[in-house]
Each structure stands twice: as C-alpha cells, then as structure tokens.
Coordinates of C-alpha atoms in Angstrom, one line a residue:
Chain A
M1 CA -19.5 36.3 -11.1
R2 CA -22.0 33.8 -12.6
K3 CA -20.7 31.4 -15.2
Y4 CA -22.9 30.2 -18.3
L5 CA -22.9 27.4 -20.6
L6 CA -24.1 28.6 -23.8
D7 CA -24.4 27.7 -27.5
L8 CA -23.3 30.8 -29.4
T9 CA -23.5 31.2 -33.0
V10 CA -20.6 31.7 -35.3
S11 CA -21.3 35.2 -37.1
S12 CA -17.9 35.3 -38.8
N13 CA -14.8 33.3 -38.7
E14 CA -11.9 35.1 -40.7
K15 CA -8.7 33.7 -41.4
L16 CA -5.9 36.4 -40.5
S17 CA -2.3 36.6 -41.5
G18 CA 0.1 34.2 -40.3
N19 CA -1.7 31.2 -38.5
Y20 CA -4.6 33.0 -36.9
I21 CA -8.4 33.5 -36.9
L22 CA -10.6 35.9 -35.8
M23 CA -13.9 34.4 -34.5
K24 CA -17.1 36.4 -33.9
L25 CA -19.8 34.9 -32.1
T26 CA -23.2 36.3 -31.1
S27 CA -26.5 35.0 -29.6
E28 CA -30.3 35.5 -29.6
E29 CA -29.9 36.1 -25.8
K30 CA -28.0 39.0 -24.6
L31 CA -24.3 37.9 -23.8
P32 CA -23.4 37.8 -20.1
E33 CA -21.2 40.2 -18.8
M34 CA -17.4 39.6 -19.1
L35 CA -14.3 41.2 -17.7
P36 CA -11.2 42.0 -19.3
G37 CA -8.5 38.9 -18.7
Q38 CA -11.4 36.2 -18.4
F39 CA -11.5 33.4 -20.7
A40 CA -14.0 30.8 -22.1
E41 CA -13.7 26.9 -22.2
V42 CA -14.7 26.0 -25.7
R43 CA -16.2 22.6 -26.7
V44 CA -14.6 21.8 -29.9
D45 CA -16.1 18.6 -31.2
G46 CA -15.5 15.8 -28.7
S47 CA -13.3 13.7 -31.3
P48 CA -10.5 11.7 -29.8
S49 CA -8.0 14.3 -30.1
T50 CA -10.6 17.2 -28.8
F51 CA -11.7 15.3 -25.9
L52 CA -11.4 18.2 -23.5
R53 CA -12.4 21.9 -24.0
R54 CA -10.1 24.6 -25.0
P55 CA -9.5 27.7 -23.1
I56 CA -9.5 30.6 -25.2
S57 CA -9.3 34.0 -23.8
I58 CA -11.8 36.7 -24.4
H59 CA -10.5 39.1 -27.1
Y60 CA -13.2 41.5 -27.3
V61 CA -16.9 41.8 -26.2
D62 CA -19.4 44.5 -27.4
R63 CA -22.6 43.9 -25.5
N64 CA -24.3 46.5 -27.7
T65 CA -23.9 44.7 -30.8
N66 CA -24.1 41.6 -28.7
E67 CA -20.6 40.0 -30.0
L68 CA -17.8 38.3 -28.5
W69 CA -14.5 37.9 -30.4
F70 CA -11.9 35.2 -30.0
L71 CA -8.4 35.6 -31.4
I72 CA -7.1 32.3 -32.0
Q73 CA -3.6 30.9 -33.1
L74 CA -3.8 27.6 -34.8
V75 CA -1.5 25.1 -33.0
G76 CA -3.3 21.7 -32.9
D77 CA -6.3 19.6 -33.9
G78 CA -8.7 21.6 -31.5
T79 CA -7.9 25.3 -32.9
R80 CA -7.7 23.7 -36.5
K81 CA -11.1 22.6 -36.2
L82 CA -12.2 25.9 -34.7
A83 CA -10.9 27.4 -37.9
D84 CA -13.3 25.2 -39.8
L85 CA -16.6 26.6 -38.3
K86 CA -18.6 28.6 -40.6
K87 CA -21.2 31.4 -40.2
G88 CA -24.1 30.0 -38.6
D89 CA -22.5 27.1 -36.9
L90 CA -23.0 26.8 -33.1
L91 CA -20.1 26.6 -30.5
N92 CA -20.7 25.4 -27.0
V93 CA -18.9 27.7 -24.5
M94 CA -18.7 28.0 -20.7
L95 CA -17.9 31.7 -19.7
P96 CA -17.0 33.9 -18.4
L97 CA -14.1 32.0 -16.3
G98 CA -11.2 33.1 -14.1
N99 CA -10.5 36.5 -12.6
S100 CA -9.6 39.6 -14.3
F101 CA -7.2 42.4 -14.6
S102 CA -7.5 44.8 -11.8
M103 CA -8.5 48.3 -12.6
P104 CA -6.0 50.9 -12.0
T105 CA -5.9 52.8 -8.6
T106 CA -6.6 56.6 -8.7
E107 CA -2.7 57.2 -8.7
Q108 CA -2.1 55.1 -11.6
K109 CA -2.5 57.3 -14.8
E110 CA 0.0 55.8 -17.3
L111 CA -0.9 52.3 -18.1
L112 CA 1.1 50.0 -20.4
L113 CA -0.5 46.9 -21.9
V114 CA 2.2 44.5 -23.3
G115 CA 1.1 41.6 -25.6
G116 CA 3.2 39.1 -27.5
G117 CA 1.8 36.8 -30.2
V118 CA -1.6 35.7 -29.5
G119 CA -1.1 36.8 -26.0
T120 CA -2.1 40.3 -27.4
A121 CA -5.7 38.9 -27.4
P122 CA -7.0 39.9 -24.1
M123 CA -5.2 43.3 -24.3
L124 CA -7.9 44.5 -26.8
M125 CA -10.7 44.0 -24.5
L126 CA -8.7 45.4 -21.6
G127 CA -7.8 48.4 -23.6
S128 CA -11.4 49.1 -24.7
V129 CA -12.4 48.9 -20.9
L130 CA -9.6 51.2 -19.7
K131 CA -10.5 53.9 -22.7
N132 CA -14.1 53.8 -21.7
L133 CA -13.0 54.6 -17.9
G134 CA -11.2 57.7 -19.3
F135 CA -7.6 56.3 -19.6
E136 CA -5.3 56.8 -22.7
P137 CA -3.7 53.3 -22.5
T138 CA -0.2 52.6 -24.4
F139 CA -0.1 49.2 -26.1
L140 CA 3.2 47.5 -26.6
L141 CA 2.9 44.6 -28.9
G142 CA 5.5 42.1 -29.9
A143 CA 5.7 39.5 -32.7
R144 CA 8.2 37.4 -34.6
S145 CA 7.3 39.0 -37.7
K146 CA 4.8 41.6 -39.4
K147 CA 2.5 38.7 -40.4
D148 CA 2.0 37.7 -36.8
L149 CA 1.0 41.4 -35.6
L150 CA -2.9 41.2 -35.5
Q151 CA -5.7 43.7 -35.1
L152 CA -3.3 46.8 -35.0
D153 CA -6.0 49.0 -36.2
K154 CA -8.4 47.8 -33.5
F155 CA -5.8 48.5 -30.8
E156 CA -5.2 51.9 -32.3
A157 CA -8.9 52.9 -31.5
Y158 CA -8.0 52.6 -27.7
G159 CA -4.5 54.1 -27.2
N160 CA -1.1 54.5 -28.7
V161 CA 0.3 51.4 -30.3
F162 CA 4.0 50.6 -30.4
V163 CA 5.4 47.6 -31.8
T164 CA 8.7 45.3 -32.0
T165 CA 9.1 42.5 -34.3
E166 CA 12.2 40.0 -33.9
D167 CA 13.0 40.3 -37.8
A168 CA 12.4 44.0 -38.0
T169 CA 9.6 43.8 -40.5
Y170 CA 7.5 46.2 -38.5
G171 CA 8.1 48.8 -35.6
E172 CA 11.3 48.5 -33.8
K173 CA 13.7 45.5 -33.9
G174 CA 13.8 43.1 -31.0
F175 CA 11.7 42.1 -28.0
V176 CA 9.3 44.2 -26.4
T177 CA 11.3 44.9 -23.6
N178 CA 13.9 46.5 -25.9
H179 CA 11.4 49.1 -27.1
S180 CA 12.4 52.8 -26.8
I181 CA 9.0 53.7 -25.5
L182 CA 10.2 52.3 -22.1
K183 CA 12.9 54.7 -21.8
Q184 CA 10.9 57.7 -23.1
K185 CA 7.9 57.3 -20.8
K186 CA 7.3 56.4 -17.1
F187 CA 4.4 54.1 -16.5
D188 CA 2.2 53.5 -13.3
K189 CA 1.1 50.2 -14.2
I190 CA 1.8 47.3 -16.5
Y191 CA -0.4 44.4 -17.8
T192 CA 1.0 41.8 -19.7
C193 CA 0.1 38.4 -21.6
G194 CA 2.2 36.5 -24.0
P195 CA 4.8 33.8 -24.1
T196 CA 6.2 33.1 -20.4
P197 CA 9.8 34.4 -21.3
M198 CA 8.4 37.6 -22.6
M199 CA 6.2 38.1 -19.5
K200 CA 9.2 37.2 -17.2
A201 CA 11.2 40.0 -19.1
V202 CA 8.3 42.5 -18.7
A203 CA 7.9 41.3 -15.0
A204 CA 11.6 42.0 -14.5
Y205 CA 11.6 45.4 -16.1
A206 CA 8.5 46.3 -13.9
S207 CA 10.1 44.9 -10.6
K208 CA 13.3 46.8 -11.3
N209 CA 11.5 50.1 -11.8
G210 CA 9.1 49.6 -9.0
I211 CA 5.9 49.4 -11.4
E212 CA 2.8 47.2 -10.5
C213 CA 2.6 44.4 -12.8
E214 CA -0.2 41.9 -13.7
V215 CA 0.5 38.9 -15.8
S216 CA -2.1 36.8 -17.5
L217 CA -0.9 32.9 -17.4
E218 CA -1.6 30.3 -19.5
N219 CA -1.5 26.4 -18.7
T220 CA -3.1 23.2 -19.9
M221 CA -6.5 23.0 -18.1
A222 CA -9.1 20.4 -17.8
C223 CA -12.2 21.8 -15.9
G224 CA -11.6 25.5 -16.2
I225 CA -13.5 26.1 -13.0
G226 CA -11.0 25.1 -10.1
A227 CA -12.4 21.6 -9.6
C228 CA -9.7 19.4 -11.1
L229 CA -6.6 21.3 -9.7
C230 CA -4.5 20.4 -12.9
C231 CA -3.5 23.9 -14.0
V232 CA -1.8 25.1 -10.9
T233 CA 1.1 27.6 -10.8
D234 CA 3.5 28.2 -7.8
T235 CA 2.8 31.2 -5.7
K236 CA 3.7 32.5 -2.4
E237 CA 0.8 30.9 -1.0
G238 CA 1.3 27.5 -2.6
H239 CA -0.3 26.0 -5.6
K240 CA -3.1 28.2 -7.3
C241 CA -5.4 27.3 -10.0
V242 CA -4.6 29.5 -13.2
C243 CA -8.2 28.9 -14.2
S244 CA -10.0 30.0 -11.1
D245 CA -7.5 31.8 -9.0
G246 CA -6.1 33.5 -12.2
P247 CA -5.5 33.6 -15.0
V248 CA -4.3 37.0 -14.0
F249 CA -1.7 37.2 -11.2
N250 CA 0.3 40.2 -9.6
I251 CA 3.9 39.3 -10.2
K252 CA 4.4 40.0 -6.3
D253 CA 2.5 37.0 -5.6
L254 CA 4.1 34.6 -7.9
K255 CA 7.6 32.7 -7.3
W256 CA 9.2 33.9 -10.6
Q257 CA 12.9 34.3 -10.3
I258 CA 13.2 37.7 -12.0
Chain B
M1 CA -41.2 8.8 -13.7
A2 CA -39.4 5.5 -12.8
D3 CA -38.1 5.1 -9.1
L4 CA -34.4 6.0 -9.3
T5 CA -33.5 5.4 -5.6
T6 CA -30.8 3.2 -4.9
N7 CA -29.0 2.0 -1.6
I8 CA -25.5 1.8 -0.9
G9 CA -25.1 0.1 2.5
K10 CA -27.2 2.3 4.8
L11 CA -26.8 5.1 2.3
V12 CA -30.0 6.0 0.4
M13 CA -29.7 7.9 -2.8
K14 CA -32.4 9.8 -4.7
N15 CA -30.8 8.4 -8.0
P16 CA -27.7 6.4 -8.6
V17 CA -25.6 9.3 -10.0
M18 CA -22.6 10.4 -7.9
T19 CA -19.6 12.6 -8.8
A20 CA -16.2 11.0 -8.7
S21 CA -13.8 12.5 -6.1
G22 CA -11.3 15.0 -7.7
T23 CA -13.5 15.8 -10.6
F24 CA -16.3 18.0 -9.0
G25 CA -14.3 20.1 -6.3
Y26 CA -16.7 20.6 -3.5
G27 CA -19.9 20.9 -5.6
E28 CA -19.9 24.6 -5.5
E29 CA -18.0 25.0 -8.5
F30 CA -20.9 23.7 -10.5
S31 CA -23.7 25.3 -8.9
D32 CA -24.0 28.1 -11.7
F33 CA -24.7 25.5 -14.1
I34 CA -27.0 23.0 -12.4
D35 CA -29.0 22.3 -9.1
I36 CA -26.3 20.1 -7.5
S37 CA -28.9 18.9 -4.8
K38 CA -30.3 16.8 -7.9
I39 CA -27.4 14.6 -7.7
G40 CA -27.6 11.3 -5.9
G41 CA -24.4 11.9 -4.2
I42 CA -21.3 14.3 -4.2
I43 CA -18.0 12.9 -3.5
V44 CA -15.7 15.7 -2.6
K45 CA -12.0 16.0 -3.2
G46 CA -9.6 13.5 -1.7
T47 CA -8.9 14.6 1.9
T48 CA -5.8 13.7 4.1
I49 CA -4.9 14.2 7.4
K50 CA -2.6 17.1 6.8
H51 CA -2.2 19.9 4.1
R52 CA -0.9 18.5 0.7
E53 CA 0.6 20.6 -2.2
G54 CA 0.2 18.0 -4.6
N55 CA 2.6 17.4 -7.5
P56 CA 4.4 19.9 -9.2
Y57 CA 3.2 21.2 -12.7
P58 CA 2.5 19.9 -15.3
R59 CA -0.1 17.7 -14.0
M60 CA -2.3 17.1 -16.9
A61 CA -2.0 15.6 -20.3
E62 CA -4.6 15.1 -22.8
T63 CA -4.8 11.6 -24.4
P64 CA -7.1 10.2 -27.1
S65 CA -10.6 10.1 -25.7
G66 CA -9.0 10.7 -22.2
M67 CA -6.6 12.4 -20.0
L68 CA -3.8 11.7 -17.6
N69 CA -3.8 13.5 -14.5
A70 CA -1.0 13.6 -11.7
V71 CA -2.6 16.0 -9.2
G72 CA -1.3 14.2 -6.2
L73 CA -4.1 14.8 -3.8
Q74 CA -3.6 18.6 -3.6
N75 CA -5.9 19.6 -0.3
K76 CA -5.8 21.7 2.7
G77 CA -6.1 18.7 5.2
V78 CA -9.1 17.4 7.0
D79 CA -9.3 20.1 9.8
Y80 CA -9.4 22.9 7.1
F81 CA -12.3 20.9 5.5
I82 CA -14.2 20.6 8.8
E83 CA -13.6 24.2 9.8
H84 CA -14.0 26.0 6.3
I85 CA -15.6 23.8 3.7
Y86 CA -18.0 21.6 5.6
P87 CA -20.0 24.4 7.0
R88 CA -20.8 25.7 3.4
I89 CA -21.8 22.4 2.0
K90 CA -23.3 20.6 4.7
D91 CA -26.8 21.7 4.1
T92 CA -26.9 20.7 0.5
D93 CA -30.2 18.6 0.1
T94 CA -28.1 15.5 -1.4
N95 CA -25.4 13.1 0.2
I96 CA -22.2 14.5 0.5
L97 CA -19.3 12.0 0.9
V98 CA -15.8 12.5 1.7
N99 CA -13.0 10.8 -0.4
V100 CA -10.3 9.8 2.5
S101 CA -6.8 9.3 1.4
G102 CA -3.5 8.7 3.6
S103 CA 0.0 7.7 3.5
T104 CA -0.3 5.3 6.6
V105 CA -3.0 3.2 8.2
A106 CA -3.0 5.5 11.1
D107 CA -3.6 8.6 8.8
Y108 CA -6.5 6.9 7.1
V109 CA -8.0 6.1 10.6
A110 CA -7.4 9.7 12.1
T111 CA -9.0 11.1 9.0
A112 CA -12.0 8.8 9.0
E113 CA -12.6 9.6 12.6
K114 CA -12.6 13.1 12.3
I115 CA -15.2 12.9 9.2
A116 CA -17.3 10.3 11.4
A117 CA -18.0 13.2 13.7
L118 CA -19.7 15.1 10.9
D119 CA -23.5 14.6 11.1
H120 CA -24.0 15.6 7.3
I121 CA -21.4 13.2 6.0
P122 CA -23.2 9.9 5.8
A123 CA -20.4 7.9 4.1
I124 CA -16.8 8.1 3.2
E125 CA -15.0 6.5 0.2
L126 CA -11.7 5.2 1.3
N127 CA -9.3 6.0 -1.4
I128 CA -6.8 3.1 -1.4
S129 CA -5.9 3.6 -5.1
C130 CA -4.4 6.9 -5.9
P131 CA -1.6 6.4 -8.3
N132 CA -0.2 9.7 -8.0
V133 CA 1.3 9.8 -4.4
K134 CA 4.7 8.4 -3.5
E135 CA 3.7 6.8 -0.3
G136 CA 0.5 4.8 0.6
G137 CA -2.3 5.7 -1.8
M138 CA -2.4 2.9 -4.4
A139 CA 0.1 0.8 -2.5
F140 CA -2.8 -0.2 0.0
G141 CA -4.9 -1.3 -2.9
T142 CA -2.7 -3.3 -4.9
S143 CA -2.4 -6.4 -2.5
C144 CA -5.1 -8.1 -0.6
A145 CA -3.4 -8.1 2.7
S146 CA -2.6 -4.2 2.8
A147 CA -6.0 -3.6 1.6
E148 CA -7.5 -5.8 4.3
S149 CA -5.3 -4.1 6.9
V150 CA -6.3 -0.6 6.0
V151 CA -10.0 -1.3 5.7
S152 CA -10.2 -3.5 8.8
A153 CA -8.4 -0.6 10.8
V154 CA -10.8 2.2 9.3
R155 CA -14.0 -0.2 9.7
K156 CA -13.2 -0.2 13.5
A157 CA -13.1 3.7 13.6
Y158 CA -15.7 4.5 11.2
G159 CA -19.5 3.3 11.9
K160 CA -21.3 4.9 9.0
T161 CA -21.2 3.7 5.3
L162 CA -17.7 2.6 4.1
I163 CA -17.2 2.5 0.5
V164 CA -13.4 1.4 -0.6
K165 CA -12.4 2.7 -4.0
L166 CA -10.3 0.1 -5.7
S167 CA -7.3 0.4 -8.1
P168 CA -7.5 -1.2 -11.6
N169 CA -3.7 -1.5 -11.5
V170 CA -3.8 -5.0 -10.3
T171 CA -3.8 -8.6 -11.6
N172 CA -7.1 -9.8 -10.1
I173 CA -9.3 -7.0 -8.9
A174 CA -11.9 -9.4 -7.7
E175 CA -9.6 -10.6 -5.0
I176 CA -8.9 -7.3 -3.7
A177 CA -12.6 -6.5 -3.8
L178 CA -13.3 -9.9 -1.7
A179 CA -10.5 -9.0 0.8
V180 CA -12.0 -5.6 1.2
E181 CA -15.5 -7.1 1.8
A182 CA -14.0 -9.4 4.2
A183 CA -12.5 -6.5 6.2
G184 CA -16.0 -4.9 6.6
A185 CA -16.5 -2.7 3.7
D186 CA -20.0 -1.8 3.1
S187 CA -19.3 -1.3 -0.6
V188 CA -16.5 -1.0 -3.3
S189 CA -16.2 1.6 -5.9
L190 CA -14.2 1.0 -9.1
I191 CA -12.1 1.9 -11.0
N192 CA -9.8 4.5 -10.0
T193 CA -7.4 5.8 -12.6
I194 CA -5.2 3.5 -14.8
M195 CA -1.6 4.2 -14.6
G196 CA -0.3 5.8 -17.8
M197 CA 2.2 8.0 -19.3
A198 CA 2.7 10.5 -22.0
I199 CA 5.8 11.6 -23.8
N200 CA 6.6 14.8 -25.8
A201 CA 8.8 13.4 -28.4
E202 CA 10.0 16.6 -29.9
K203 CA 11.5 17.5 -26.3
R204 CA 12.3 13.9 -25.5
R205 CA 10.8 14.4 -22.1
P206 CA 7.7 13.0 -20.2
V207 CA 4.8 15.6 -20.3
L208 CA 3.8 15.0 -16.6
S209 CA 6.3 16.1 -14.0
T210 CA 5.9 12.8 -12.4
V211 CA 6.3 10.9 -15.5
T212 CA 3.3 8.7 -15.0
G213 CA -0.2 9.6 -14.3
G214 CA -3.7 8.5 -13.8
L215 CA -5.6 7.8 -17.0
S216 CA -9.4 8.6 -17.1
G217 CA -12.1 9.4 -19.7
A218 CA -13.9 7.7 -22.2
C219 CA -10.9 5.6 -23.4
V220 CA -11.0 3.8 -20.0
K221 CA -14.7 2.6 -20.1
P222 CA -14.3 -0.9 -21.6
I223 CA -11.7 -1.8 -18.9
A224 CA -13.8 -0.4 -16.3
L225 CA -16.9 -2.1 -17.4
R226 CA -15.1 -5.4 -17.3
M227 CA -13.7 -4.9 -13.8
V228 CA -17.1 -3.9 -12.4
W229 CA -18.8 -6.8 -14.0
Q230 CA -16.1 -9.1 -12.5
V231 CA -16.2 -7.7 -9.0
A232 CA -20.0 -7.5 -9.1
K233 CA -20.1 -11.3 -9.6
A234 CA -17.6 -11.9 -7.0
V235 CA -18.7 -9.8 -3.9
K236 CA -22.2 -9.7 -2.1
I237 CA -21.7 -5.8 -1.1
P238 CA -23.0 -3.2 -3.4
V239 CA -20.7 -2.1 -6.1
V240 CA -20.2 1.7 -7.3
G241 CA -19.0 1.7 -11.0
L242 CA -17.1 4.4 -12.6
G243 CA -14.7 4.9 -15.2
G244 CA -15.3 6.7 -18.6
I245 CA -19.0 7.3 -18.2
M246 CA -19.8 10.1 -20.7
N247 CA -23.7 9.6 -21.0
A248 CA -26.7 7.9 -19.7
T249 CA -26.2 4.9 -21.9
D250 CA -22.7 4.4 -20.5
A251 CA -24.4 4.6 -17.0
V252 CA -26.9 2.1 -17.7
E253 CA -24.0 -0.3 -19.1
F254 CA -22.5 -0.2 -15.7
L255 CA -25.8 -0.8 -13.8
L256 CA -26.5 -3.9 -16.1
A257 CA -22.9 -5.0 -15.2
G258 CA -23.8 -5.0 -11.6
A259 CA -23.2 -1.5 -10.2
S260 CA -25.8 -0.3 -7.7
A261 CA -24.8 3.5 -8.4
I262 CA -22.2 4.9 -10.7
E263 CA -19.8 8.0 -10.5
I264 CA -19.2 10.6 -13.1
G265 CA -15.7 12.0 -13.4
T266 CA -14.0 13.4 -16.4
A267 CA -17.2 14.1 -18.0
N268 CA -17.8 16.9 -15.7
F269 CA -15.0 18.7 -17.2
I270 CA -16.5 18.5 -20.7
D271 CA -20.1 19.2 -19.7
P272 CA -20.8 20.4 -16.2
T273 CA -24.6 19.5 -16.5
I274 CA -23.8 16.0 -17.3
T275 CA -24.7 14.5 -14.0
I276 CA -28.3 15.8 -14.2
K277 CA -28.5 14.8 -17.9
V278 CA -27.3 11.0 -17.1
A279 CA -30.0 10.9 -14.1
E280 CA -32.6 11.9 -16.5
G281 CA -31.4 9.6 -19.2
I282 CA -31.3 6.7 -16.8
N283 CA -35.0 7.5 -16.1
D284 CA -35.8 7.7 -19.9
Y285 CA -34.1 4.3 -20.4
L286 CA -36.1 2.7 -17.5
E287 CA -39.4 4.0 -18.9
R288 CA -38.6 3.0 -22.5
H289 CA -37.9 -0.6 -21.3
G290 CA -41.1 -0.6 -19.0
F291 CA -39.0 -1.1 -15.8
K292 CA -40.5 0.7 -12.7
S293 CA -37.2 0.9 -10.8
V294 CA -33.5 1.4 -11.3
K295 CA -33.2 -1.7 -9.0
D296 CA -34.8 -3.8 -11.8
I297 CA -31.9 -3.4 -14.1
I298 CA -28.9 -3.7 -11.6
G299 CA -26.9 -6.8 -12.6
Q300 CA -29.4 -7.9 -15.2
L301 CA -26.8 -8.4 -18.0
E302 CA -27.9 -11.6 -19.9
T303 CA -25.0 -13.4 -20.9
A304 CA -26.5 -16.8 -21.7

C-alpha cells in the first residue's frame, strides 16, 4: 500500500473528558485509502523533546467528508503539543503505515472488538469498516473510570457496546475479561488493542476458547516504515517490526506466555 | 546547476549525499516518498556472515534532539542478502554500498569476499565501530592495532572501494584513521554513534535492554564535525562525514570541514525525503556562493 507524506489541516481539536483529545484533520486533496489498524507517524514540532515523529493510530476516516480522526491520550511533551494545535494549523503526517486487521472469513460471523483506554482508538475505524461489510460487531470497551470512556456514542453507531470500568463508575465493574457478555455470547473472532496486560488477558481468553484473535501492539518507534528495526517484538519467526510487520499480529504468531 | 559529482576512491557519485547504514533499510522502504536513484549512494543495513537476531526490546530511547539505539546488527546474513535482497535492488540507478560487520577478522573477510562477487555493489563500508554488539564491532575500531589488522585482512580480500567506518568512542580518532589509511583503506567514514545511556528514574531501570546504546541525531553534530575536521587534516584519503546532519546547511558544514561526501542517518526517520532536499540544498548553496562544483568547497574552511 502506497505511503504518503502529507501536510494535513486541523479542522478541529477537541479536549475530551479525562486526558484525551479528538483531533480532526482534513486536506484539499483527497485523503489516501487507509485500512483499520494502520497508523500515522506525526511530526510534532522538532523541538529537543519532540525530535522523532510520534506514532498515532488511525481512529476513523471518512473519505466522503475527507476527514481523518486521531484519538490521543496526553502522556508527554509530544502529545501535549499536539493538543495545542488549533483549527487551521498544519500537521505533517506519514501515512498509512503498518499492516491492518484482517477481515473475517465467511465462517466468522460474531466479532468482538475489545479496546482498553486509548487503545479503543483503532476499534472505531475497524467497527465502521465491519459494519459496512454487513457485520454487527460487538464492542467491549474497558477503562479505569467513566471519564476515560471515549466516543461511546460513535461506537454505538456501528454495533452493540459493552463497558467495564475498574471503579464501577460505568458499565460492569472490573476488567474487560470479567464482563458477562463473554459468558453470554460465543464469538468467532476477537480483535483487541489496549494496554499489554489487557491484551494478554484477552488473548488468553481467546486461546482457551479456541477463538482467533488479533492484537494491535504498541512500541516506541523511530522510522515507522521498517528501516531502523528499533520497534521489534518477539514472534515465532524471530524479531519482527511492530511498525511494518505489524502493528496487528495474530496471537498464534507471538511468543506470549498466555 | 552546479556540478555535484564527487569521488570516494574509485567510486563516482552523482552527488555527495549517501544514506547511513541502518537508517535507510535497503532503500525500498523509502521509494514511496522519493526517487531513491537521485541519492548519491545508498549504504544498506549492516550485514554479517550469519543471521543475527539483534538485541532484545527495548532498543530505542528518544533523548534531547537525538536518540539512542541498541539494535545490535539485526540482519539475515550475507547469503540471504545476496539471494533475496540484492536481486531486488541491484538495478537501482545509483551506488548501492553494503555495510559489512563482523565479530572476528575471518567473519569480516568472508563477508567482504561474498560482497566482492556482486557486480552492482561498487564499494563496502567496513563497520569497525558498532557499539551495540558484545563481540567484535567497536572493539576493532578502538585501537590502532586491531583496526589495522582487520582492515589489512579485508583489503587483501576486497579489491573495490573500501570505506572504513570509524568509532567516535576513542581518545584520538585521527590516529585510528591514520592506521586504517596505512592498512589500505580507500576512505574513512565518521562518526558512528556515540556510546550513551538513558535511565527511567521512576522505574529505577535503564531504558534500553542493553543498558547502553548508540547516540545519534542533531545532538551529536558538533562532535562529529570536530572529528571530521581532525581526521580530514590527518589523512590523505577522502573522508565521508556523518553525524547529526539534519539539513543542507549541516551537510555543507561537513564538506567545508573536509568531507568529500556525507551520510544522512537519523534525519531519514523524521523526513523520509531529506536526502533529496539536502542534495538540492547543497546545489543552492553552491550557486548562491558562485561555486561551480562541490569539490570547490571540500575542506575549504577558513580558520586563519
């Protein structure tokens, strides 16, 4: 898939609850095709603390309105500077990068999309693509607290949404893997993105129940295109780059102890 | 348009811009962004006699205006390169160079011999300066005697242009450069990364799996520039300058300090089109100052 280096225009940059922003970007040119699970490498401002690009997963793309959304958690200088961008500012992005979630096979009807924290970001685009293909995906979203639950109304447009919070401020109390939906419904394929302990717990559930499972990994990256070999993860075939061989991996290919 | 051609030994380059090994993959990774044949030379990933998995994750830490890496020469070995990668890249209309690394003199020689048989690889860059491997690597580049022994051995086995990449982690880099020149190198390139480390205070742990790593990026430029200047004054063979070059002005500074060509490394991660911009920017500089050829500014730093 062809990659592009583009200056996109910020059309809005909204502070959400908790420590998150929803940045919407547009362009006079038609945005390139992107797949769910892919990401962008974003140039912040080249200051000493933001020397390298920042990998940001693609939250949602609407090629009709020509809009790209990033859901960003503010964790360091880079993301905080991104939060300062105003409508009309330009943001230099390399995209689309990485592989993507694979589409279900004809036997896989019931799809579970599990997101934790800011890891819910790619699940919106994945849900929208699956919905367009005629699936009715189930979203299971986990957060520390109600304020960390993001974009719930957007997810509801593409499927049923179930929620867990660690402090019981919304949905069921506990972790995503404690949710009752997992006992009520049998799923054929699970997609997940979020903190590593959560993804490992989801992977363990999938593995135990014989369900195919794809995880989207995060790693500190430099190049984003498989050139520097900094962001590797251990797979059964040796070190693979999260940026170019991933970020999406099937759990059967990883060397996770689950 | 000024004449940007420059020579490194028998190697003729259309412009003085090359890509630093390990920062540009095999070139193909960047071909969506630029016409890679417009680069003067592409130095591909460090290649060893056998497959190397490299170091465990984490391998990278961002630091002020730079980064540390501890990749550890991950590559599939020279035979895989020859069989699978070389056929894909050999017809690129520019110089493709292979960075050759090893743990023993015999490894270096064996790898260089295999690369010598490839018609479309006109030169190698001998890496005696990788700080991220336990055996060999930088150990060869930090003493005159060991540098001379490995370069002499490779020189006997390799007849094409031999560039030797020097480590900055030494007391006197000019002495090493002189030893390498005496051993028959056609050129020296410098600097490889500077040993550094990063600590996560909250976790009271090193950031990198290997504790230490190699520092690169804009922050190393003043050190690299100083070393290039010292080495260029000491040796007669052409010098390739690298270390923190982020733009055309940086590149011109290295040429003025005595480099006959330059390499761009970490900047490729920030702007995948930077090589082309730097080549164009060097031309703009030459035109603006009325120079006909890039050779007119090499080593022309005025210190009096």
